XYZ file of C-alpha atoms in Angstrom:
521
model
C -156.831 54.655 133.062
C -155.629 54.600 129.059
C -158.141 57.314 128.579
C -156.226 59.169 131.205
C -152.569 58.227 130.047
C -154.192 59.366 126.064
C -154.620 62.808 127.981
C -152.116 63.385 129.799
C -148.729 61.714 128.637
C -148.510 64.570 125.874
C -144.823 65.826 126.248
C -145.640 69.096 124.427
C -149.052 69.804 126.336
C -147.375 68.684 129.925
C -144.581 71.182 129.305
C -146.508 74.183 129.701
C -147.814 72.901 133.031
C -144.858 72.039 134.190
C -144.111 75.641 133.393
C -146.839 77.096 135.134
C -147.622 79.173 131.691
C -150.567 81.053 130.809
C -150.948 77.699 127.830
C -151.065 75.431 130.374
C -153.659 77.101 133.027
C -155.803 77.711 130.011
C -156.096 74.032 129.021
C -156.947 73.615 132.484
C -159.649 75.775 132.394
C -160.835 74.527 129.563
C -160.825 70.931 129.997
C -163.319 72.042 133.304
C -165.800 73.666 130.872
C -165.869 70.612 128.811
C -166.102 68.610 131.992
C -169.337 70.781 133.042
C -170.573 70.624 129.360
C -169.975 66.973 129.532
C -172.662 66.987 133.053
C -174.618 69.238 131.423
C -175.221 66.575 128.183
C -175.224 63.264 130.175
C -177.540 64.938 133.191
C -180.970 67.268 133.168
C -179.525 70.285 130.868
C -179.178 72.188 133.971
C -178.440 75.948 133.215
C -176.156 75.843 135.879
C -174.304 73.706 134.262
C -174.036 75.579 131.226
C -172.900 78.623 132.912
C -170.447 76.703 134.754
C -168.501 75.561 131.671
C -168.955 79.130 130.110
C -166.859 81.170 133.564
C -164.177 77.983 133.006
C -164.289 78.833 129.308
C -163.586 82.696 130.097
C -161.069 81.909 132.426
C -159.554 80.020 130.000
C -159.536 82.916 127.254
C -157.764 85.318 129.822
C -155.172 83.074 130.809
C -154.752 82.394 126.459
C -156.497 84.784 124.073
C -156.581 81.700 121.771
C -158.645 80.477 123.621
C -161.327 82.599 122.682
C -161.983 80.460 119.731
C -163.287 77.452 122.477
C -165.374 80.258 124.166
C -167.311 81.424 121.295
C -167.667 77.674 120.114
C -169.154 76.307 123.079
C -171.086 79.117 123.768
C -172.683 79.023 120.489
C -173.432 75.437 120.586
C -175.056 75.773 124.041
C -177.863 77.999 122.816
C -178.227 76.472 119.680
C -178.893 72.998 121.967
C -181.323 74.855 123.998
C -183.462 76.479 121.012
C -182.970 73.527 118.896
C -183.769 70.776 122.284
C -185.293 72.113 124.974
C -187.986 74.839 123.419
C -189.730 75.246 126.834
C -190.682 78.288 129.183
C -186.642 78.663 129.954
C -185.376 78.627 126.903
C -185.131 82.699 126.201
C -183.676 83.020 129.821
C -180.711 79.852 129.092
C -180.507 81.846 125.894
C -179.623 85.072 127.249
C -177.732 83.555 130.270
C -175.942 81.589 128.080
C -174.975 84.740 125.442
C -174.037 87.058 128.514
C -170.994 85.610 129.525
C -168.967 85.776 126.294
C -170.387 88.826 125.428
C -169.241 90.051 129.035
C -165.933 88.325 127.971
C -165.681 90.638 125.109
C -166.435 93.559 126.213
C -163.616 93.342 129.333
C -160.681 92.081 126.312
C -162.116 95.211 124.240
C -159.348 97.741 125.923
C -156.845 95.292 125.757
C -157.329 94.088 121.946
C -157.314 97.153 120.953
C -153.647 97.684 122.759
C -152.508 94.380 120.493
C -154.037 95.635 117.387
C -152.103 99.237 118.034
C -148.686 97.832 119.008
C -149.138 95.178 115.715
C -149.285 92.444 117.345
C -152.970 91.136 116.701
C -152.130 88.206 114.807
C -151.620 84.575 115.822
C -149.356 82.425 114.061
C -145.834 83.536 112.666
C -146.031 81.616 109.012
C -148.970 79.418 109.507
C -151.132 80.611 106.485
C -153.074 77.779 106.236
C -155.065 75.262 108.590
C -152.702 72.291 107.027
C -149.898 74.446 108.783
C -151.801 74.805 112.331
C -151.745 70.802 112.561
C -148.166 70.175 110.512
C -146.890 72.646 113.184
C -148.820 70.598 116.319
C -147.422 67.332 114.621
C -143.543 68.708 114.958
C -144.074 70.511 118.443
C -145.225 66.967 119.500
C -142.578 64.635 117.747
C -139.655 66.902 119.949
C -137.222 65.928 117.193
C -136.878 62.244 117.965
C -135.040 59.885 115.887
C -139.003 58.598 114.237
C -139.558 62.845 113.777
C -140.019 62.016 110.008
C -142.299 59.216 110.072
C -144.159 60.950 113.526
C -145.034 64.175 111.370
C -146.932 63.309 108.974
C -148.329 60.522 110.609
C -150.001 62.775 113.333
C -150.654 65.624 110.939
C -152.670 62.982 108.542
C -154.197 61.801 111.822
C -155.352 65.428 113.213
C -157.228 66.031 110.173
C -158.904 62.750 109.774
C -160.495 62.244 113.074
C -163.027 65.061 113.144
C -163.635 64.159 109.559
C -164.362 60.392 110.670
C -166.678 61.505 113.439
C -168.872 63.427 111.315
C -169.360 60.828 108.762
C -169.440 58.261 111.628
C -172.461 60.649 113.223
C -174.393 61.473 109.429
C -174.329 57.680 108.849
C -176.008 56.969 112.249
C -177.659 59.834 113.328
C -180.874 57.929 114.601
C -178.883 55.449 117.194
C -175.906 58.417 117.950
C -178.697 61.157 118.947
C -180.398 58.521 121.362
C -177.881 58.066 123.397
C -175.982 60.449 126.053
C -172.454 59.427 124.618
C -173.252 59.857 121.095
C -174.868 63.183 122.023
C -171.418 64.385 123.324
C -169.671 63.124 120.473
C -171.536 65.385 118.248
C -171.135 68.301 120.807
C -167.556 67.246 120.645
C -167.156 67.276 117.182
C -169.338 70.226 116.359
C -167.509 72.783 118.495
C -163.678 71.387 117.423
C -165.386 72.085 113.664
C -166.435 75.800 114.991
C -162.846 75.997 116.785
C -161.078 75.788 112.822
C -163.879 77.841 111.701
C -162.999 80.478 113.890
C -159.627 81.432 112.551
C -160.505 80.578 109.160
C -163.142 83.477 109.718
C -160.744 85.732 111.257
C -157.884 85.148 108.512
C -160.194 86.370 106.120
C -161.843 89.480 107.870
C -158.669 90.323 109.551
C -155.935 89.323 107.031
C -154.288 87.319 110.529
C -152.106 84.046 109.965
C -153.449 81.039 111.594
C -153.006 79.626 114.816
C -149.634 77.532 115.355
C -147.366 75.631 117.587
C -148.481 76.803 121.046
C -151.217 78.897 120.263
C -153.170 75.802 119.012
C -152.110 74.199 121.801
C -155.962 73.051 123.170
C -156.630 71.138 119.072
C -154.351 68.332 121.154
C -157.172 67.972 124.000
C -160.068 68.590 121.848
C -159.071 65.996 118.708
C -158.108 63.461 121.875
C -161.816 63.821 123.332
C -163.467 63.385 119.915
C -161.091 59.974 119.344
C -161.964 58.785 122.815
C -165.704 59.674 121.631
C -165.282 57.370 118.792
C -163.916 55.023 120.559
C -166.295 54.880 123.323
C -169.226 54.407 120.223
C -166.830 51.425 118.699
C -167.978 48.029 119.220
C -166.074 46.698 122.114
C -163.049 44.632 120.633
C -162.324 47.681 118.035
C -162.239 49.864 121.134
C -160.327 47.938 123.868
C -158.059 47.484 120.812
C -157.785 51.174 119.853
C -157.911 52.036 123.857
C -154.827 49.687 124.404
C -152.954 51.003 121.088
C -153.274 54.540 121.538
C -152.097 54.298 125.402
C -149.126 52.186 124.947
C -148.040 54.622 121.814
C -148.643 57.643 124.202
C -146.394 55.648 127.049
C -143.768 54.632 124.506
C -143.263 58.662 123.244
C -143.702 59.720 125.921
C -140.803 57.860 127.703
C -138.947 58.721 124.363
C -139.444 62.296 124.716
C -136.933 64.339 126.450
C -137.871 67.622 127.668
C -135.684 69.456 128.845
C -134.731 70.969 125.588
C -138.063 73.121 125.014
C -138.549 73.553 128.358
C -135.319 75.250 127.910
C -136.076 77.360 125.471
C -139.223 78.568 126.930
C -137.326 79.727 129.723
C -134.803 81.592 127.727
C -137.853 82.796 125.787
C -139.139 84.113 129.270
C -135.979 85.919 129.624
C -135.517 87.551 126.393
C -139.004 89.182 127.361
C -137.586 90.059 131.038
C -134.668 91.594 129.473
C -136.817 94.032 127.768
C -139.027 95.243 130.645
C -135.617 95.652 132.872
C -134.395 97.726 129.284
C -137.784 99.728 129.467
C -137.225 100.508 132.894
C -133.810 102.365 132.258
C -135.693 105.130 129.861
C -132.919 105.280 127.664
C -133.047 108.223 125.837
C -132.261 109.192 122.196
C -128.292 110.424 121.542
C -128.114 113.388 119.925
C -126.047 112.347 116.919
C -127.503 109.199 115.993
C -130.929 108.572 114.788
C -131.445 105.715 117.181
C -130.020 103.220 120.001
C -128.876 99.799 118.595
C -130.021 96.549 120.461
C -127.285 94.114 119.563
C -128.159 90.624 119.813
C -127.264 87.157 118.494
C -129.618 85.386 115.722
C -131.896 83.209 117.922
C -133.098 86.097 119.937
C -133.069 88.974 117.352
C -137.101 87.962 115.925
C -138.228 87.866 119.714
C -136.397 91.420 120.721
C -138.181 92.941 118.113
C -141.297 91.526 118.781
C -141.106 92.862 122.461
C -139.652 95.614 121.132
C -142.616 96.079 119.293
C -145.349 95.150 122.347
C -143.163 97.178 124.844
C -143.075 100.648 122.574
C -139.077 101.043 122.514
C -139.605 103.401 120.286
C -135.932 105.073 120.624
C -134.131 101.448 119.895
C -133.828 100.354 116.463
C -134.702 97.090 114.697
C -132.177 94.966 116.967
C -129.204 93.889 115.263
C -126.936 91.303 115.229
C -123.334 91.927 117.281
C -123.414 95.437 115.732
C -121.908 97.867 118.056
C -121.574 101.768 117.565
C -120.492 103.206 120.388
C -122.439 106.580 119.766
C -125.642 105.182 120.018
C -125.480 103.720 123.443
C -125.414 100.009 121.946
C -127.347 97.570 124.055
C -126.623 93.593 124.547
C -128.633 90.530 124.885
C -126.025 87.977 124.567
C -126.072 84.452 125.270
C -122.403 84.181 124.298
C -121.422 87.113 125.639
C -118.218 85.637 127.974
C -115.478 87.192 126.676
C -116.902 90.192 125.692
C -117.935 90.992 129.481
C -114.518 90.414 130.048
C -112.821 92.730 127.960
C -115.163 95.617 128.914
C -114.947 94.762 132.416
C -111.074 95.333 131.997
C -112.016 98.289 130.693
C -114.162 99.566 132.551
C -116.940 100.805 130.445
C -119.369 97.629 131.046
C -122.654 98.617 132.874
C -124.292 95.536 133.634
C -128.297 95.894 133.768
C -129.485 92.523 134.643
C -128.105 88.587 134.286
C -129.911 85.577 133.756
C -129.329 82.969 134.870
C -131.748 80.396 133.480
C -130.898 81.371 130.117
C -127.254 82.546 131.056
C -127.744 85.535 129.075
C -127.066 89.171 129.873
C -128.131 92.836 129.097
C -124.988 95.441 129.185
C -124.053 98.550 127.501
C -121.234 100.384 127.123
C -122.312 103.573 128.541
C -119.744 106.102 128.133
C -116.097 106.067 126.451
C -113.615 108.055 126.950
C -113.279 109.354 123.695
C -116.915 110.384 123.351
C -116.928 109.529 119.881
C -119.343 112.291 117.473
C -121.097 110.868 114.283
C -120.926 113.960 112.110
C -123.242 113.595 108.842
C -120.951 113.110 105.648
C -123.829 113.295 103.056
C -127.333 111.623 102.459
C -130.247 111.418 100.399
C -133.976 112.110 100.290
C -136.806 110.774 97.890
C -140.502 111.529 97.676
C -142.232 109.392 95.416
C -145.505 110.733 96.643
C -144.173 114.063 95.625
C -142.990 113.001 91.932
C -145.733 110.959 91.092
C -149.003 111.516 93.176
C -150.774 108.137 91.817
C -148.567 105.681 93.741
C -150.871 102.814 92.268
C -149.451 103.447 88.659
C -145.924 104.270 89.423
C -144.585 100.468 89.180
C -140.927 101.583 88.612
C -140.604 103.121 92.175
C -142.939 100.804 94.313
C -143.542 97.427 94.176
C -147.724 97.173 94.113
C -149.570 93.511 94.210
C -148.436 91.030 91.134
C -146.623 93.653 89.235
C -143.123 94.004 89.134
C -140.463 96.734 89.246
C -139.852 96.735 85.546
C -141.947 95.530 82.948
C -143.131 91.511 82.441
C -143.050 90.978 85.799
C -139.514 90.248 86.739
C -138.401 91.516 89.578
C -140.360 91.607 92.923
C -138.613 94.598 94.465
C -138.711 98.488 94.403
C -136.083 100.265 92.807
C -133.343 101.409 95.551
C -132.889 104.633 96.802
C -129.169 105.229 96.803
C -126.099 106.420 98.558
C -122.210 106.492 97.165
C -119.781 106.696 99.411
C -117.267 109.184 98.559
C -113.822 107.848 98.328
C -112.286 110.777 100.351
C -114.392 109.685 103.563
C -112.385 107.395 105.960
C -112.997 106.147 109.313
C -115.996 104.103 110.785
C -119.297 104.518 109.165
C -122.299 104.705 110.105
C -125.774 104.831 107.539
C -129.365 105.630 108.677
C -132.315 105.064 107.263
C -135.735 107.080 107.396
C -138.718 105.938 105.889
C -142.278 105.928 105.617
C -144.195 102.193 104.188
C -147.907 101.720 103.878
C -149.530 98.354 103.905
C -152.977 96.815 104.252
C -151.934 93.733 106.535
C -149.019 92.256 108.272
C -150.152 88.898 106.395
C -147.025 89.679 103.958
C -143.677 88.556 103.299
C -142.792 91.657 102.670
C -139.303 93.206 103.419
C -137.147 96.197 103.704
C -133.758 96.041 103.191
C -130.864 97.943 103.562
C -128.023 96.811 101.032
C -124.485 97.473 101.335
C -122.665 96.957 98.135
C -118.622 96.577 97.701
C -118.610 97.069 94.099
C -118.680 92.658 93.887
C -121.353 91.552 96.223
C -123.938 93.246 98.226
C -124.577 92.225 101.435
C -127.979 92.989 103.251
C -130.100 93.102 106.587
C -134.057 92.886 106.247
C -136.344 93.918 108.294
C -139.916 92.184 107.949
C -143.013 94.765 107.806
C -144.818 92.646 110.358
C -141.777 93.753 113.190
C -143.052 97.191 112.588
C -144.808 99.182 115.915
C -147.436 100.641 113.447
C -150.477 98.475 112.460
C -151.712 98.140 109.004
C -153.218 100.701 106.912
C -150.979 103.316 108.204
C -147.926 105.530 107.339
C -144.660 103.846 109.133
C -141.485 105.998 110.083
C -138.472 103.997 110.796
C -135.506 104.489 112.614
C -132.979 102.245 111.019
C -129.220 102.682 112.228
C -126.489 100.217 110.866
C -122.948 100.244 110.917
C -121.155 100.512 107.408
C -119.398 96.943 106.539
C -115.996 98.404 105.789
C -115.453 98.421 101.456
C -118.499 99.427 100.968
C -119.106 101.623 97.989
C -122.929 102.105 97.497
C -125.255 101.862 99.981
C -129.315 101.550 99.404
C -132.339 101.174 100.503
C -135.515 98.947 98.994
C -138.315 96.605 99.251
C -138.848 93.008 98.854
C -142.089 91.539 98.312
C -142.954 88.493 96.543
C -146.757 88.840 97.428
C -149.845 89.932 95.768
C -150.306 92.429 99.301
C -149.824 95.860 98.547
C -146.648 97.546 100.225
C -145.629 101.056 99.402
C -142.392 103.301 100.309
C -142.027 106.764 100.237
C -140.263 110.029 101.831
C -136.728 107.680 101.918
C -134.067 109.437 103.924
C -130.261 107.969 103.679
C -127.678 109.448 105.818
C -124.415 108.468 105.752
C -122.101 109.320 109.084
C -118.713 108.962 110.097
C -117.096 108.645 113.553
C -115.090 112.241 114.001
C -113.084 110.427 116.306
C-alpha cells in the first residue's frame, strides 16, 4: 500500500492523467513495460515477456516522443541481459526479436521527425542546458509553489540526483549477494536503464546541439527514480525499510493533501487552447495584404512564446512574430486575448469585430477586425537595405557588422551585439507608422540565446522587441527570411535593426531590409 501511495500521490504526475494528455498515457504505457520487464527478471526470461514490455515501451514513445529515451534504454539492456545471461541456442533470435521493435519504432517516427526537425521544433527543453536543470525543473513542477517551495526544491533536486548514485554504489559494494537474488537483479536493471535514460539526452545535446529534457518532458525520471528508491528499499534491512516505507508515504500523503491543483491544471488547459486557437486561425487561410509585409497576431505576454511556437509547428507563414496588443489595422491584426472584455465591446459597437472562435476553458478569444471603413493604405515613406555578404564576402572576419562566437562588435570584446542597421525618421512624416523588417540570419543550432531586435529610439531611450532565433520556422544551418511588422511607438526618431548574442554559437545577419510606412489615411 505505501509503495502504491509513493507512486501515485504525485500531484504533478496525476495531473496529466487527470488530463487525459499524451504525458500521462505515456507513463502508463511505460510503467506496463517495466511491469513485463519486472516478470520477465523475477520469472524464466521468457521472450515473450521481453517483447511485451518493448510494444508498451513503443506505445509509450508515440503517445510522448520523450519517451523514446525509455525505449532505447530498455531495449538495449534486454539484449545485453540475454548475450551477457542466457548465451544459449535462443539467444541470436531474443537478440533480433528484441532489436526489431525499436528499430520498427524508428523507422515509423522517421517521417514525422523529420517534420519537427523542418518546422524547428526538434528540441526538448526550453532553457534546460544542463542535466542539474532537468531535475531543478522536476523539483519546482512538483513543489506547485507551496508555502515549503524553497526548502522542497532543493531538497528533491539533491534527492533526484543522489538516489541512482546510491544504488550503484549500493550494487558495486555487493555485487555477489545483489546478482543472486531476483530483487537485486531488478534493482540493477532499474538503475542501469534510468543511467541510460540521462545518457540519452546527454548524447543527443551533444550530436544535436538540443537543450535537455525539462518540466513535463522529463516527466517519467519521477516513476523511474521512485522504482529504484523502492528497489533500495526493498534490499534495506527490514527496520531501515519499514522506516523509509512509512516516511516516504506519509511525506507523499502530507504534499499531496497540500497540493492544490487546480492552478496547473489550469494552465494546461489554457495551454490547450492557445494551440486550438491556432488550428481554428489556420483554417481561415488568411492571406497576405497587399501593403503590409505581414499579418500581426496580437496577443498578451503569457501567450505570446506559445503563439509563436505554434506558429512555428503550424507554418503561418503570412503572420508575423506575434506581438503584444499591437494593432494595425492594415494588416488584418489578429487577437488571442485573455483580457480582451472591453475591447470586444467597443468593436462590437462598432461593428467591425469578427469573432472566429471563444474559449471557454481559458476564457480567451480569437477576433479580428476585418474591414474598416476607411480602408486605411500603408504607403512606403523610405527604407533601407544592407548586404554585408555583398561588402565583405568573408563574413567570419567582418566582426564590426556580425557578431561571430566570443568576439565582439568592436574591439576587446565589449559589446555582444551587431552593429544596427538604421532608419531616421524624417521630421516632415506625420501620422501612424508603421516599420518592417526583412532579413536573412544563419545559425548552426537553436541551442542559443541569441536575439534579434528591433529598436525604436526617441532621441532619450530606446525601447525594443526581440525575437529569439529558436521562434524561427527555419531549422539550423540555413538562410532565414523574416517578416517582421511593428507599429512605430509615437516620438520615435531612429529606428534599427540588430543582434544580440551573448554566446560562443555563431549567428550571422545579412541582406537587412528597413521600411518605414505611414497610414495615408
Amino acid at each position: 500500500m505505501i509503495i502504491f501511495l509513493l507512486l501515485s500521490l504525485n500531484p504533478y504526475v496525476l495531473d496529466f492523467f487527470s488530463l487525459a494528455r499524451g504525458y500521462g498515457i505515456s507513463i502508463a504505457m511505460m510503467m506496463l513495460g517495466i511491469l513485463q520487464i519486472t516478470k520477465y527478471i523475477l520469472g524464466n526470461h521468457e521472450i515473450k515477456n521481453g517483447m511485451y514490455a518493448q510494444l508498451f515501451f513503443s506505445a509509450a514513445v508515440f503517445a510522448n516522443l520523450t519517451m523514446i529515451h525509455v525505449l532505447l534504454a530498455f531495449s538495449f539492456l534486454l539484449v545485453i541481459n540475454r548475450f551477457v545471461f542466457h548465451r544459449n541456442n535462443k539467444m541470436l533470435r531474443a537478440g533480433l526479436l528484441f532489436s526489431a521493435i525499436p528499430l520498427s519504432t524508428l523507422l515509423i517516427l522517421i517521417p514525422y521527425l523529420n517534420h519537427m526537425k523542418a518546422a524547428g521544433a526538434f528540441f526538448y527543453g526550453e532553457e534546460a542546458k544542463s542535466l542539474a536543470d532537468t531535475f531543478l525543473s522536476l523539483s519546482k513542477a512538483m513543489s506547485y509553489d507551496r508555502f515549503y517551495d524553497k526548502q522542497l526544491t532543493p531538497l528533491l533536486t539533491i534527492l533526484f540526483s543522489a538516489i541512482p548514485l546510491i544504488s550503484v554504489t549500493y550494487a558495486m559494494r555487493n555485487v555477489s549477494t545483489v546478482m543472486k537474488s531476483g530483487q537485486g537483479r531488478w534493482l540493477v536493471f532499474i538503475t542501469s536503464a534510468l543511467f541510460f535514460t540521462i545518457a540519452g539526452p546527454m548524447l543527443q545535446h551533444l550530436l544535436f546541439k538540443t537543450n535537455f529534457l525539462s518540466g513535463r518532458t522529463a516527466l517519467f525520471y519521477i516513476p523511474l527514480i521512485g522504482l529504484n528508491l523502492i528497489g533500495l528499499m526493498i534490499l534495506s534491512p527490514m527496520k531501515l525499510k519499514n522506516g523509509l516505507l512509512m516516511l516516504t508515504g506519509l511525506f507523499s500523503i502530507i504534499h499531496f493533501s497540500f497540493s492544490n491543483n487546480y492552478y496547473f491544471s489550469y494552465d494546461w488547459k489554457e495551454q490547450a487552447d492557445v494551440k486550438q486557437a491556432m488550428i481554428d486561425l489556420k483554417k481561415e487561410n488568411i492571406r497576405l495584404t497587399d501593403n503590409c509585409f505581414a499579418n500581426i497576431l496580437s496577443t498578451d505576454l503569457p501567450f505570446e512564446k506559445q503563439i509563436n511556437y505554434y506558429r512555428m509547428r503550424l507554418n503561418l507563414a503570412n503572420f508575423s512574430h506575434a506581438a503584444r496588443r499591437e494593432e494595425v489595422a492594415a494588416c488584418s491584426s489578429y487577437y488571442l486575448d485573455v483580457d480582451g472584455h472591453d475591447r470586444v465591446k467597443a468593436a462590437n459597437k462598432s461593428r467591425y469585430l469578427k469573432n472566429i472562435h471563444d474559449y471557454s476553458v481559458s476564457g480567451t478569444w480569437l477576433f479580428n477586425f476585418p474591414v474598416l471603413k476607411s480602408s486605411p493604405t500603408l504607403n512606403l515613406v523610405t527604407e533601407v537595405w544592407q548586404d554585408f555578404e555583398h561588402e565583405d564576402p568573408y563574413l567570419e572576419l567582418k566582426t564590426d557588422t556580425i557578431y561571430f562566437g566570443n568576439k565582439g562588435t568592436y574591439a576587446n570584446n565589449i559589446h555582444p551585439f551587431s552593429i544596427g542597421v538604421p532608419l531616421n525618421i524624417p521630421d516632415s512624416v506625420t501620422g501612424n507608422l508603421v516599420a518592417t523588417v526583412n532579413c536573412r540570419l544563419y545559425y548552426y543550432t537553436r541551442n542559443t540565446s541569441a536575439l534579434l531586435v528591433f529598436g525604436f529610439d526617441n532621441g532619450n531611450a530606446e525601447t525594443w522587441e526581440a525575437m529569439h532565433i529558436t521562434e524561427l520556422p527555419e531549422g539550423p544551418k540555413t538562410w532565414s527570411i523574416t517578416s517582421w511588422t511593428r507599429p512605430v511607438p509615437s516620438g520615435t526618431k531612429k529606428i534599427r535593426v540588430y543582434l544580440w548574442n551573448t554566446d560562443k554559437t555563431l549567428v550571422l545577419m545579412d541582406n537587412v531590409a528597413l521600411r518605414l510606412l505611414v497610414d495615408a489615411n
